[in-house]
Short mmCIF file of C-alpha atoms and ligand atoms in Angstrom, two decimals:
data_model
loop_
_atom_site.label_atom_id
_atom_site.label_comp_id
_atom_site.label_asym_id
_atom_site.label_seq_id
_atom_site.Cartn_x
_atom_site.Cartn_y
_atom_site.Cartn_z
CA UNK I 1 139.38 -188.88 78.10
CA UNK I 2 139.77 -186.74 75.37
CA UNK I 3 137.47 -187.13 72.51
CA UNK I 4 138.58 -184.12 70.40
CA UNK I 5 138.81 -184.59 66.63
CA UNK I 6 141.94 -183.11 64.97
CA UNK I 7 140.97 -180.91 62.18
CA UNK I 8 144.00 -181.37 59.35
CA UNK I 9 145.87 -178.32 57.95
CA UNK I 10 145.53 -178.88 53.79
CA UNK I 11 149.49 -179.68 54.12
CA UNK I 12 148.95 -182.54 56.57
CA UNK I 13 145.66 -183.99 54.84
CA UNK I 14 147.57 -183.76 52.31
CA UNK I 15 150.35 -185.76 53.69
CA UNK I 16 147.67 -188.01 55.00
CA UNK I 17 146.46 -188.44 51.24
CA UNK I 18 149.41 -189.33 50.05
CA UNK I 19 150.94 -191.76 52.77
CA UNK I 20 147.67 -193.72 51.83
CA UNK I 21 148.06 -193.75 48.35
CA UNK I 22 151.60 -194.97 48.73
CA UNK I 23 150.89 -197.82 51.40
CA UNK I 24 147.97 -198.65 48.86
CA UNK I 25 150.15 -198.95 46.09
CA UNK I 26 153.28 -200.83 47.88
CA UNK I 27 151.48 -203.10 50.43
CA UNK I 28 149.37 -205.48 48.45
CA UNK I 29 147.33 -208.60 49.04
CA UNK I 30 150.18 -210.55 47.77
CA UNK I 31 152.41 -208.63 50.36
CA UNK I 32 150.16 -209.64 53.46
CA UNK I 33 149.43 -213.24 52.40
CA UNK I 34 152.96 -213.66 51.71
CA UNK I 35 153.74 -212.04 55.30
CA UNK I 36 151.06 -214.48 56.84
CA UNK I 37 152.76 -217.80 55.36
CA UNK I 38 156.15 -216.95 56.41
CA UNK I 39 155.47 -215.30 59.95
CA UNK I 40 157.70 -212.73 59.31
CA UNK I 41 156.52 -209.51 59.92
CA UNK I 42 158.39 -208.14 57.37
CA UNK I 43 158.71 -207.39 53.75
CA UNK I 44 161.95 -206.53 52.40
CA UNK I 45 160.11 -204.82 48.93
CA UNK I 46 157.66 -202.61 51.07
CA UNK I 47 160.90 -201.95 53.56
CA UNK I 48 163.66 -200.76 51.16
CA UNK I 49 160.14 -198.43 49.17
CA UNK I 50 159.47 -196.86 53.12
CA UNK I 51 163.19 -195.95 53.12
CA UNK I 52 163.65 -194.75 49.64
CA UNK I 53 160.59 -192.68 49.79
CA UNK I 54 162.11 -190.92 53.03
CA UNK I 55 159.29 -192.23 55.82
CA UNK I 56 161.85 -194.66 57.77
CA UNK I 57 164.07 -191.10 58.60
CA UNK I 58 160.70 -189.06 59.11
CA UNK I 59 160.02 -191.91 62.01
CA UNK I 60 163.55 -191.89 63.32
CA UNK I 61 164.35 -188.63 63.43
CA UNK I 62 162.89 -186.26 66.06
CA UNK I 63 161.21 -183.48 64.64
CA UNK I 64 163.57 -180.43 64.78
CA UNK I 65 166.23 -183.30 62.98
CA UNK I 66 163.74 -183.01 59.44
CA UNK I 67 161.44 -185.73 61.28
CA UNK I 68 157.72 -186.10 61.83
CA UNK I 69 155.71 -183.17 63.46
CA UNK I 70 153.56 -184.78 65.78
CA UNK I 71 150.27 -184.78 64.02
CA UNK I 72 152.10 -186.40 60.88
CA UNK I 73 153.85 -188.85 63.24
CA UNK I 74 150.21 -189.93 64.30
CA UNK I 75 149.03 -189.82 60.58
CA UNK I 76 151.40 -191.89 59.72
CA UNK I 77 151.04 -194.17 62.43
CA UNK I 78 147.37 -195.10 61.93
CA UNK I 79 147.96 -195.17 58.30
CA UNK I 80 150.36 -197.67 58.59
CA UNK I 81 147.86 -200.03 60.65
CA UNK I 82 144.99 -199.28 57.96
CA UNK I 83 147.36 -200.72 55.42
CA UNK I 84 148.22 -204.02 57.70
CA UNK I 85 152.23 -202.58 56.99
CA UNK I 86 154.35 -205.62 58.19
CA UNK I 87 155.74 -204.24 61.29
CA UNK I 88 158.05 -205.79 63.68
CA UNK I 89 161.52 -205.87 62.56
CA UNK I 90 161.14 -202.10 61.69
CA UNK I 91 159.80 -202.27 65.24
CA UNK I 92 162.56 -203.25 66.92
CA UNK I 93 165.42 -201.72 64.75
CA UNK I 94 164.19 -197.98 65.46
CA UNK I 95 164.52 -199.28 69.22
CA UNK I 96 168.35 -200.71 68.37
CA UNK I 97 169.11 -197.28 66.44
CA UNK I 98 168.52 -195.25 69.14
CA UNK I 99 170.80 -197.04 71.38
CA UNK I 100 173.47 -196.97 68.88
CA UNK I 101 173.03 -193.43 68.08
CA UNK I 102 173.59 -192.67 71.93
CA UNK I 103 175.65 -195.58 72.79
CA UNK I 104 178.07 -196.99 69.76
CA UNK I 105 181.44 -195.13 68.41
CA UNK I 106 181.26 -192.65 65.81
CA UNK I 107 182.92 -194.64 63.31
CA UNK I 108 180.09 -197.71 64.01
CA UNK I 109 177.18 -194.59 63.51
CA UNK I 110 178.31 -193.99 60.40
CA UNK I 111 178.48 -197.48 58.95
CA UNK I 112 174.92 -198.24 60.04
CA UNK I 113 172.78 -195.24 60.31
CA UNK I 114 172.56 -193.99 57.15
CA UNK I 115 171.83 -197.50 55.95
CA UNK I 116 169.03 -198.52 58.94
CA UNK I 117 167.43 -195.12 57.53
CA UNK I 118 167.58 -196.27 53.42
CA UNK I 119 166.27 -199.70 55.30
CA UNK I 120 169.32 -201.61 54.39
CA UNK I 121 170.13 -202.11 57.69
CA UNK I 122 167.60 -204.12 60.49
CA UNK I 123 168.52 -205.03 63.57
CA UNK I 124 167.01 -207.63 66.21
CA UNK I 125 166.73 -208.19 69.72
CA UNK I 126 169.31 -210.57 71.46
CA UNK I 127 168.02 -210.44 74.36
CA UNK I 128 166.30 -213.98 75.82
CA UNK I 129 168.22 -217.15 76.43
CA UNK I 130 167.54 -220.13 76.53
CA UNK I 131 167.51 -221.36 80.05
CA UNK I 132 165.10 -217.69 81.03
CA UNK I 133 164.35 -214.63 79.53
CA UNK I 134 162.30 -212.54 82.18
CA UNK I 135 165.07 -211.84 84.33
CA UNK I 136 167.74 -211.05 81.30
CA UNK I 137 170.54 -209.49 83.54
CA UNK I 138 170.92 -213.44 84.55
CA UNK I 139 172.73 -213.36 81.07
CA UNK I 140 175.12 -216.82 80.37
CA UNK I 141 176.10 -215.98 77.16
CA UNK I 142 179.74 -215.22 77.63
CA UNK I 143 182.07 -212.02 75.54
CA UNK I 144 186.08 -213.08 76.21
CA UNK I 145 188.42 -210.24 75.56
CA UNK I 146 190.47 -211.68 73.07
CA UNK I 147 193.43 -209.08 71.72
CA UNK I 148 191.76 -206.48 70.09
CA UNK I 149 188.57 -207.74 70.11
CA UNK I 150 186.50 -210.78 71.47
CA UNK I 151 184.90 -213.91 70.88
CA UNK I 152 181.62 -214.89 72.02
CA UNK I 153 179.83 -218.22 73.11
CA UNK I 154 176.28 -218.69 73.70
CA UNK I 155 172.59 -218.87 72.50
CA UNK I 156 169.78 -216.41 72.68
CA UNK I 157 165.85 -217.94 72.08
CA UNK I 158 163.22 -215.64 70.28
CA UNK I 159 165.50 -213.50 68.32
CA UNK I 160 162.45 -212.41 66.28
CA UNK I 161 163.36 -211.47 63.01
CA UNK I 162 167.12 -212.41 63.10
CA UNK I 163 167.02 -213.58 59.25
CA UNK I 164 166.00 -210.47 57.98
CA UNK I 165 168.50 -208.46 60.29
CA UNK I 166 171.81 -207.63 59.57
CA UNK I 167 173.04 -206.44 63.31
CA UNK I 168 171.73 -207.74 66.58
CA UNK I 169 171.17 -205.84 69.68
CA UNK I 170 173.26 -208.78 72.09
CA UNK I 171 173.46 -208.84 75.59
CA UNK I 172 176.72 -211.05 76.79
CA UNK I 173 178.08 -211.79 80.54
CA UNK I 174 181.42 -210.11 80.38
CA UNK I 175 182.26 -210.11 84.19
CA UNK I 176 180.46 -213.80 85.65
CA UNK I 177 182.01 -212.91 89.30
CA UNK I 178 180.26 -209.29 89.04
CA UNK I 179 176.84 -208.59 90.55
CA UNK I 180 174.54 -209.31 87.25
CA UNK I 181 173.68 -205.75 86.59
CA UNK I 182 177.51 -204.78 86.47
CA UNK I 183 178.30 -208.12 84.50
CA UNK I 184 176.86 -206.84 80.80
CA UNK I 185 178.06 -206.04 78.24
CA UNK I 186 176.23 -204.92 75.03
CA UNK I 187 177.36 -205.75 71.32
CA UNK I 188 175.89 -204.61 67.84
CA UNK I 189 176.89 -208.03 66.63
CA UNK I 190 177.37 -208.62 62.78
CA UNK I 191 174.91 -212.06 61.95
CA UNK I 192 177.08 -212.62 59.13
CA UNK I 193 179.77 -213.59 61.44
CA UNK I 194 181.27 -216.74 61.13
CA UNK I 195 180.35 -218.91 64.29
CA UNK I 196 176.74 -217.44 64.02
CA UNK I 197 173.82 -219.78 63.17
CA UNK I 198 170.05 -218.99 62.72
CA UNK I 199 167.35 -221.60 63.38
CA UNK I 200 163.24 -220.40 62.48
CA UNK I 201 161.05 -221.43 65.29
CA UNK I 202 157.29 -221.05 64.44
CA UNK I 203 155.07 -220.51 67.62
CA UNK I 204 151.23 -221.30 68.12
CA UNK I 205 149.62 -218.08 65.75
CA UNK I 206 152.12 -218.75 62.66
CA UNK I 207 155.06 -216.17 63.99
CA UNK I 208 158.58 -217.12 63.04
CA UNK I 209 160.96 -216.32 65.05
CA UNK I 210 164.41 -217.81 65.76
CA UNK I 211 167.03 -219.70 68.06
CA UNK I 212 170.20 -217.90 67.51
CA UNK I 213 173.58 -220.23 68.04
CA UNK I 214 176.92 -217.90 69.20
CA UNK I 215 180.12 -220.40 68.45
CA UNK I 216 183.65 -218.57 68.45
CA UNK I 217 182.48 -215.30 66.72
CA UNK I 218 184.87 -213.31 66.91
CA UNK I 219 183.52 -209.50 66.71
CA UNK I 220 185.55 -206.21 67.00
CA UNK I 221 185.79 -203.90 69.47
CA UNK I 222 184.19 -201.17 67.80
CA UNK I 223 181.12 -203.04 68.02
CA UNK I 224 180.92 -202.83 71.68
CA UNK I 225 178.11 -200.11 72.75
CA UNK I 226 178.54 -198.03 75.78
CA UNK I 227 181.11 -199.05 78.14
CA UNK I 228 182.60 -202.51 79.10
CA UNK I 229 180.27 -204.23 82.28
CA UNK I 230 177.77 -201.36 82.14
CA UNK I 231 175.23 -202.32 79.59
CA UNK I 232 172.33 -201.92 81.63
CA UNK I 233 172.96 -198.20 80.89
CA UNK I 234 172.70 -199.08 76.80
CA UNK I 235 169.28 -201.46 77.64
CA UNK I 236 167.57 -199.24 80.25
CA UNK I 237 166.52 -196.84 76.94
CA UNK I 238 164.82 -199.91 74.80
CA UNK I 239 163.46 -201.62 77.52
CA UNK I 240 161.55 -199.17 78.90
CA UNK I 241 160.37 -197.78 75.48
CA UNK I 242 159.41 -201.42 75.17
CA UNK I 243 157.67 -202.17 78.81
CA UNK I 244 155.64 -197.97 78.40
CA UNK I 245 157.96 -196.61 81.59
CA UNK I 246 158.45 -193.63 78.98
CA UNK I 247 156.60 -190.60 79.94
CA UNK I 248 153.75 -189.87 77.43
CA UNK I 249 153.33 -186.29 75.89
CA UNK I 250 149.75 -185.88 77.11
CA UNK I 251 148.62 -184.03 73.25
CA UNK I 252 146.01 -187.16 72.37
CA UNK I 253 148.60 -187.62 69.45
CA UNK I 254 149.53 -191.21 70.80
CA UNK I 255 148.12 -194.21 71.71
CA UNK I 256 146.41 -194.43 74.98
CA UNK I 257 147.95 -198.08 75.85
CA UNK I 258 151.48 -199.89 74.98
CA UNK I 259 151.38 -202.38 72.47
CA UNK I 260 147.46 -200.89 71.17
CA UNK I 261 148.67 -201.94 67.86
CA UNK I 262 148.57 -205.63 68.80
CA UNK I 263 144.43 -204.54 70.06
CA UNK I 264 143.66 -204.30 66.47
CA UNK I 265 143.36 -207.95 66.21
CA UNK I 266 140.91 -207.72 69.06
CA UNK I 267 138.82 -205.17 67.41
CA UNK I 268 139.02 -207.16 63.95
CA UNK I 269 137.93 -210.52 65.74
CA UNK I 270 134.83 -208.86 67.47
CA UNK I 271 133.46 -206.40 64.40
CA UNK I 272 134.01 -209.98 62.30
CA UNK I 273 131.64 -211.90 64.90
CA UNK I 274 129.32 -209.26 65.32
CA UNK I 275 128.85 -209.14 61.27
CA UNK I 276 128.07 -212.20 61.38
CA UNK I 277 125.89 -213.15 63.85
CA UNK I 278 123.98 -209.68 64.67
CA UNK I 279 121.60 -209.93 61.38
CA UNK I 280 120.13 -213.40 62.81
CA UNK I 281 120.44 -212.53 66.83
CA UNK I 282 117.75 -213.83 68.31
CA UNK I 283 119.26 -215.24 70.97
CA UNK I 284 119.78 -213.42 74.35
CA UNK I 285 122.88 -215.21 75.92
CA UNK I 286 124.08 -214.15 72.52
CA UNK I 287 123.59 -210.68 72.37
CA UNK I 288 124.68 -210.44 76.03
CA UNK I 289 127.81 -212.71 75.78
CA UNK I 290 128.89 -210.49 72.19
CA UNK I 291 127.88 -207.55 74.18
CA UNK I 292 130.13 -208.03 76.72
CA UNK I 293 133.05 -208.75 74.85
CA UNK I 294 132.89 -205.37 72.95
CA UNK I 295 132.25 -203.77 76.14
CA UNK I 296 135.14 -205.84 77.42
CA UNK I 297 137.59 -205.05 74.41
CA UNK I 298 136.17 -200.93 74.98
CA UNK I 299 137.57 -200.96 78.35
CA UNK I 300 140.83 -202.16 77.59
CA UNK I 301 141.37 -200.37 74.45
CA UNK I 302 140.89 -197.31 76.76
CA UNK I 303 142.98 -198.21 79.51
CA UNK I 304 146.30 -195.83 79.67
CA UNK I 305 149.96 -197.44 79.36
CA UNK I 306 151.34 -200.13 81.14
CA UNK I 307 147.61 -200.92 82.82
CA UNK I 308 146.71 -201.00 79.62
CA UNK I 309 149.00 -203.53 78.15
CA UNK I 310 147.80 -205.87 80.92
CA UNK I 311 144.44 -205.10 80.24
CA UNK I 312 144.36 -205.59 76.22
CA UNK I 313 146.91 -209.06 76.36
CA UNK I 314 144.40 -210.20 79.18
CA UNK I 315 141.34 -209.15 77.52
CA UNK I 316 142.38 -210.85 74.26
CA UNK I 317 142.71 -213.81 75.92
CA UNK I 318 139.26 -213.81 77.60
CA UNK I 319 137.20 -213.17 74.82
CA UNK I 320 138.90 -214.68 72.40
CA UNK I 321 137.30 -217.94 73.21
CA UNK I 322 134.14 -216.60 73.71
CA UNK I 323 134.17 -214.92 70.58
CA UNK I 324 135.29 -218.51 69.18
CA UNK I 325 131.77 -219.99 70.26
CA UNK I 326 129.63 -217.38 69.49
CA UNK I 327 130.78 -217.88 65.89
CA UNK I 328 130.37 -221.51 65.84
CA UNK I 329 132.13 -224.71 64.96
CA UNK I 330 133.25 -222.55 61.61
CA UNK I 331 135.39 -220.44 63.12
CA UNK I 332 137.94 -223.02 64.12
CA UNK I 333 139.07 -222.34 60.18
CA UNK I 334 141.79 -219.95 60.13
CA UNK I 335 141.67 -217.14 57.75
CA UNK I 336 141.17 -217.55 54.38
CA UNK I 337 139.85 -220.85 54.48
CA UNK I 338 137.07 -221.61 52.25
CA UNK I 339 133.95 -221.93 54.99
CA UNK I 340 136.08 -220.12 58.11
CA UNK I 341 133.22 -218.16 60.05
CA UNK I 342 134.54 -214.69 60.39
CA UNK I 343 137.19 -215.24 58.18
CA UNK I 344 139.40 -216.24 60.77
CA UNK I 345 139.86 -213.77 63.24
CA UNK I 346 138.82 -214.80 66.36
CA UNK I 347 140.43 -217.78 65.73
CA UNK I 348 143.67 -216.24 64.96
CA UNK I 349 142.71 -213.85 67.94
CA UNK I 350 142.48 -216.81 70.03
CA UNK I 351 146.01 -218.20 68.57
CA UNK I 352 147.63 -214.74 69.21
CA UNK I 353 146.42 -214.00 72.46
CA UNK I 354 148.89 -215.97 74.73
CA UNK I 355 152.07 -214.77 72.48
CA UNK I 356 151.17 -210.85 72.96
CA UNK I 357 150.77 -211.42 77.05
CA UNK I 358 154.42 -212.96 76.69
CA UNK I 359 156.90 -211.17 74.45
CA UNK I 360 158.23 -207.60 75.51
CA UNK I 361 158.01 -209.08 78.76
CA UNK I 362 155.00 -211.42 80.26
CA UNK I 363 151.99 -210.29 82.18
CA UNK I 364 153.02 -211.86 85.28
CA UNK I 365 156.28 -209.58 85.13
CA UNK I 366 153.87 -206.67 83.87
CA UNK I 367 151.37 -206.69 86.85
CA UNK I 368 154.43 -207.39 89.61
CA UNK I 369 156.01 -204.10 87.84
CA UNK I 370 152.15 -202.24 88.43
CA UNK I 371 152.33 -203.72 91.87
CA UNK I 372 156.04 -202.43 92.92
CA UNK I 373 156.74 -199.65 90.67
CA UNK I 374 153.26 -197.85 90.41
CA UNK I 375 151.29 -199.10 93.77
CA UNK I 376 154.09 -199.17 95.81
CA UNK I 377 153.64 -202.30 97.79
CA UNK I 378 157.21 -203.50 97.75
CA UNK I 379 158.92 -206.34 95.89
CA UNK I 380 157.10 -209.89 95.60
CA UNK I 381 158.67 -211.98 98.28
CA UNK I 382 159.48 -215.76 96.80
CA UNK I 383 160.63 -217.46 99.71
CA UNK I 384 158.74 -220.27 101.53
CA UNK I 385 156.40 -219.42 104.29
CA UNK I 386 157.41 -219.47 107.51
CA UNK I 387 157.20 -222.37 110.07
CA UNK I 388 155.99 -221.70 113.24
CA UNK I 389 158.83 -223.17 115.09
C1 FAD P 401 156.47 -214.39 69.78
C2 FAD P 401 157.62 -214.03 70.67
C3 FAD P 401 158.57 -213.15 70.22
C4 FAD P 401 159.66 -212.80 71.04
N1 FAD P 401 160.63 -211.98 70.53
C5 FAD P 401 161.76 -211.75 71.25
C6 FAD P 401 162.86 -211.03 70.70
O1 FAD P 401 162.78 -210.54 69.57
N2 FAD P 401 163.98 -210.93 71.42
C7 FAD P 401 164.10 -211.46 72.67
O2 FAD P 401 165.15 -211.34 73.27
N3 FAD P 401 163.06 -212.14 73.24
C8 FAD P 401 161.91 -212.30 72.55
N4 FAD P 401 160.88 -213.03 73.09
C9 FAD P 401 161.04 -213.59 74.41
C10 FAD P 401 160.17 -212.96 75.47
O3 FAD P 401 160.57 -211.66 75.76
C11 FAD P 401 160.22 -213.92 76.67
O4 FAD P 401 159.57 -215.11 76.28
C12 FAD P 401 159.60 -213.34 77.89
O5 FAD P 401 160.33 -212.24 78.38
C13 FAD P 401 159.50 -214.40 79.00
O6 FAD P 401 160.71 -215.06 79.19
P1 FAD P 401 160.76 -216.66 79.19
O7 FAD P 401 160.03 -217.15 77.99
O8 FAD P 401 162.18 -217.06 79.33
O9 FAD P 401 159.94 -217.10 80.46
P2 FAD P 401 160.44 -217.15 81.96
O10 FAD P 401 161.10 -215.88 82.34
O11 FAD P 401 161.21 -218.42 82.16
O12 FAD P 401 159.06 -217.24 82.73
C14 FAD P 401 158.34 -218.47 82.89
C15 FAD P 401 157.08 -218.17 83.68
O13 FAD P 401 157.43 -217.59 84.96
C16 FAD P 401 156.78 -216.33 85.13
N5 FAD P 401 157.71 -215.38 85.76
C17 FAD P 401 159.01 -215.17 85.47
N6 FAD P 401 159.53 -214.20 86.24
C18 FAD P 401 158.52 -213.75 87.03
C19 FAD P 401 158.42 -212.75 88.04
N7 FAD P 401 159.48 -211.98 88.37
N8 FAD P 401 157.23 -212.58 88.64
C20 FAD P 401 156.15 -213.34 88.30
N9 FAD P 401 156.19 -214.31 87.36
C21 FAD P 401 157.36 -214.51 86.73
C22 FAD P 401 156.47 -215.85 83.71
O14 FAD P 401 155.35 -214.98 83.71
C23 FAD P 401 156.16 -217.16 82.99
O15 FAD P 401 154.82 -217.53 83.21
C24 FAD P 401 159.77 -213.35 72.32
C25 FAD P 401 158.79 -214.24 72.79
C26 FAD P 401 157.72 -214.59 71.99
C27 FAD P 401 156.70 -215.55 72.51
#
């Protein structure tokens, strides 16, 4: 592993200075307790003052487009995380943009680029129905051809961040008698639709995200992305930026695992304990059981790409409940609760845990894709054991 410290030009510590400054000034306490009671990962204020101020295009754009250089790309990344930015609808609009960029018609580029870039425009996933979301080519949610465009009918579960979103990223069945991967069709669907109905679901750490009802929409055809019955080509791009299968530029400039950010809570939850109980440890099933935990969170927080997305979502949920008891009966008080032992975060670590081994697809799915894709050993057989007859 490389250990190397990047020495800063004066341009890009000076870049550096000023991202801070600005995240400082725009992301305050009343922005992230305000972002913890809704569960929404987003802040339309702080969104609209990253667009205005030009870092929403740096992100998007590659660099010889006016975007980041690499070095400011990472700045700005770990910046962001210092400043506990809300996140995750910029998260998975950048995703959406892409595809739309490669995928949608000219005339649909220009009505939302410009506008995901000033941060006017968010977009969500559509991805997960009701009835399964693993396996989404096994998509119900049906697109009719209806004269010049086409009216849809279904329901899509954990559309995170639909209510802040203007556009979602939908996948509909547009061929049922087709073999599922040529059945799909892909839509930048309009949520102000008529026929389209958003319901908040809160899950176990204090998330919202949302059931998202389909009734007779009717949508145009220019919202269509990519071709008619071959949207697996439009979702191969966001799904594997979202499951790692993305080659890494090996320059240190990037972080070592998928979804590291979601590790920060990990770190947070063990530096908390270990404030608090290393001045009194006396105790050596302490020390050792704290020990291992850090050494535990080390070896995940160093563990390369889609290994190491197992390894941090499993980790999290190992230690989180160790952490838990180490702390003491106080740290069943969530964050900012008057008494909470660590202020909360390995409780909170403990809450968030299961959630980050299950969205962007689950661990199970994760270590069957290690197993097939990177080891080789073929794909999982399902079907009963043989009887000797
Ligand atoms: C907080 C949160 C936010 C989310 N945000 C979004 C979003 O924005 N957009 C979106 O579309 N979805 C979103 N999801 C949905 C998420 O991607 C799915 O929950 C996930 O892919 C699993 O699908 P499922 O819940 O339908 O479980 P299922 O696929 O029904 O799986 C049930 C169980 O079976 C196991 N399993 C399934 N298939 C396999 C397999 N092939 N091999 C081994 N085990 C298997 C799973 O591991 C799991 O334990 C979100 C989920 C959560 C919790």
């Amino acid at each position: 592993m490389d250990f190397t410290r990047v020495e800063l030009s004066d341009d890009d510590a000076a870049f550096q200075a000023e991202a801070r400054r600005f995240l400082a000034d725009i992301v305050t306490d009343e922005v992230r307790r305000r972002d913890r009671e809704t569960g929404d990962n987003f802040d339309e204020a702080v969104h609209l003052a990253l667009g205005a101020a030009g870092y929403l295009e740096g992100e998007y754009q590659p660099e010889d487009r006016g975007g980041f250089t690499r070095i400011r790309r990472r700045i700005w990344e770990l910046e962001k995380r210092r400043a506990h930015v809300p996140w995750v609808t910029w998260g998975t609009t950048i995703m959406v943009a892409r595809s739309v960029g490669a995928f949608g018609r000219p005339e649909l580029v220009a009505e939302v680029l410009p506008k995901v870039l000033s941060g006017h425009v968010r977009m969500c996933l559509g991805y997960t129905e009701p009835e399964g979301g693993s396996d989404i080519a096994t998509c119900k949610t049906r697109a009719v051809r209806d004269g010049d465009g086409w009216v849809i009918n279904g329901s899509k579960m954990f559309t995170t961040g639909a209510h802040n979103c203007q556009y979602t990223f939908l996948i509909t069945n547009t061929d049922p008698q087709a073999p599922k991967h040529k059945s799909l069709t892909m839509f930048l669907l309009p949520l102000d639709l008529p026929g389209v109905e958003i319901q908040g679901i809160r899950t176990i750490d204090g998330d919202r995200t949302n059931i998202v009802y389909y009734s007779d929409v009717r949508v145009d055809d220019k919202y269509v992305l990519g071709d008619v019955n071959n949207g697996w080509a439009v979702l191969r791009g966001p799904l594997d930026a979202e499951h790692g299968a993305v080659a890494g530029i090996p320059d240190g400039l990037q972080d070592i695992a998928i979804m590291a950010h979601q590790g920060g809570f990990m770190s947070a939850a063990v530096d908390a304990v270990a404030a608090q109980v290393a001045p009194t440890v006396d105790d050596g099933s302490v020390a050792y059981r704290l020990g291992r935990s850090a050494a535990r969170m080390e070896a995940s927080l160093s563990t390369p790409s889609i290994f190491g997305r197992v390894a941090l979502a499993q980790t999290m949920r190992d230690i989180g409940p160790d952490l838990m008891d180490i702390a003491g009966p106080a740290s069943m008080l969530p964050i900012e609760t008057p008494g909470a032992a660590d202020d909360g975060a390995s409780e909170y670590l403990y809450r968030f845990a299961p959630l980050a081994g299950i969205y962007g697809g689950t661990l199970e799915v994760f270590r069957n894709m290690i197993a097939q894709h990177v080891l080789a050993l073929g794909k999982p057989n399902y079907s009963p054991p043989r009887t000797a007859s």
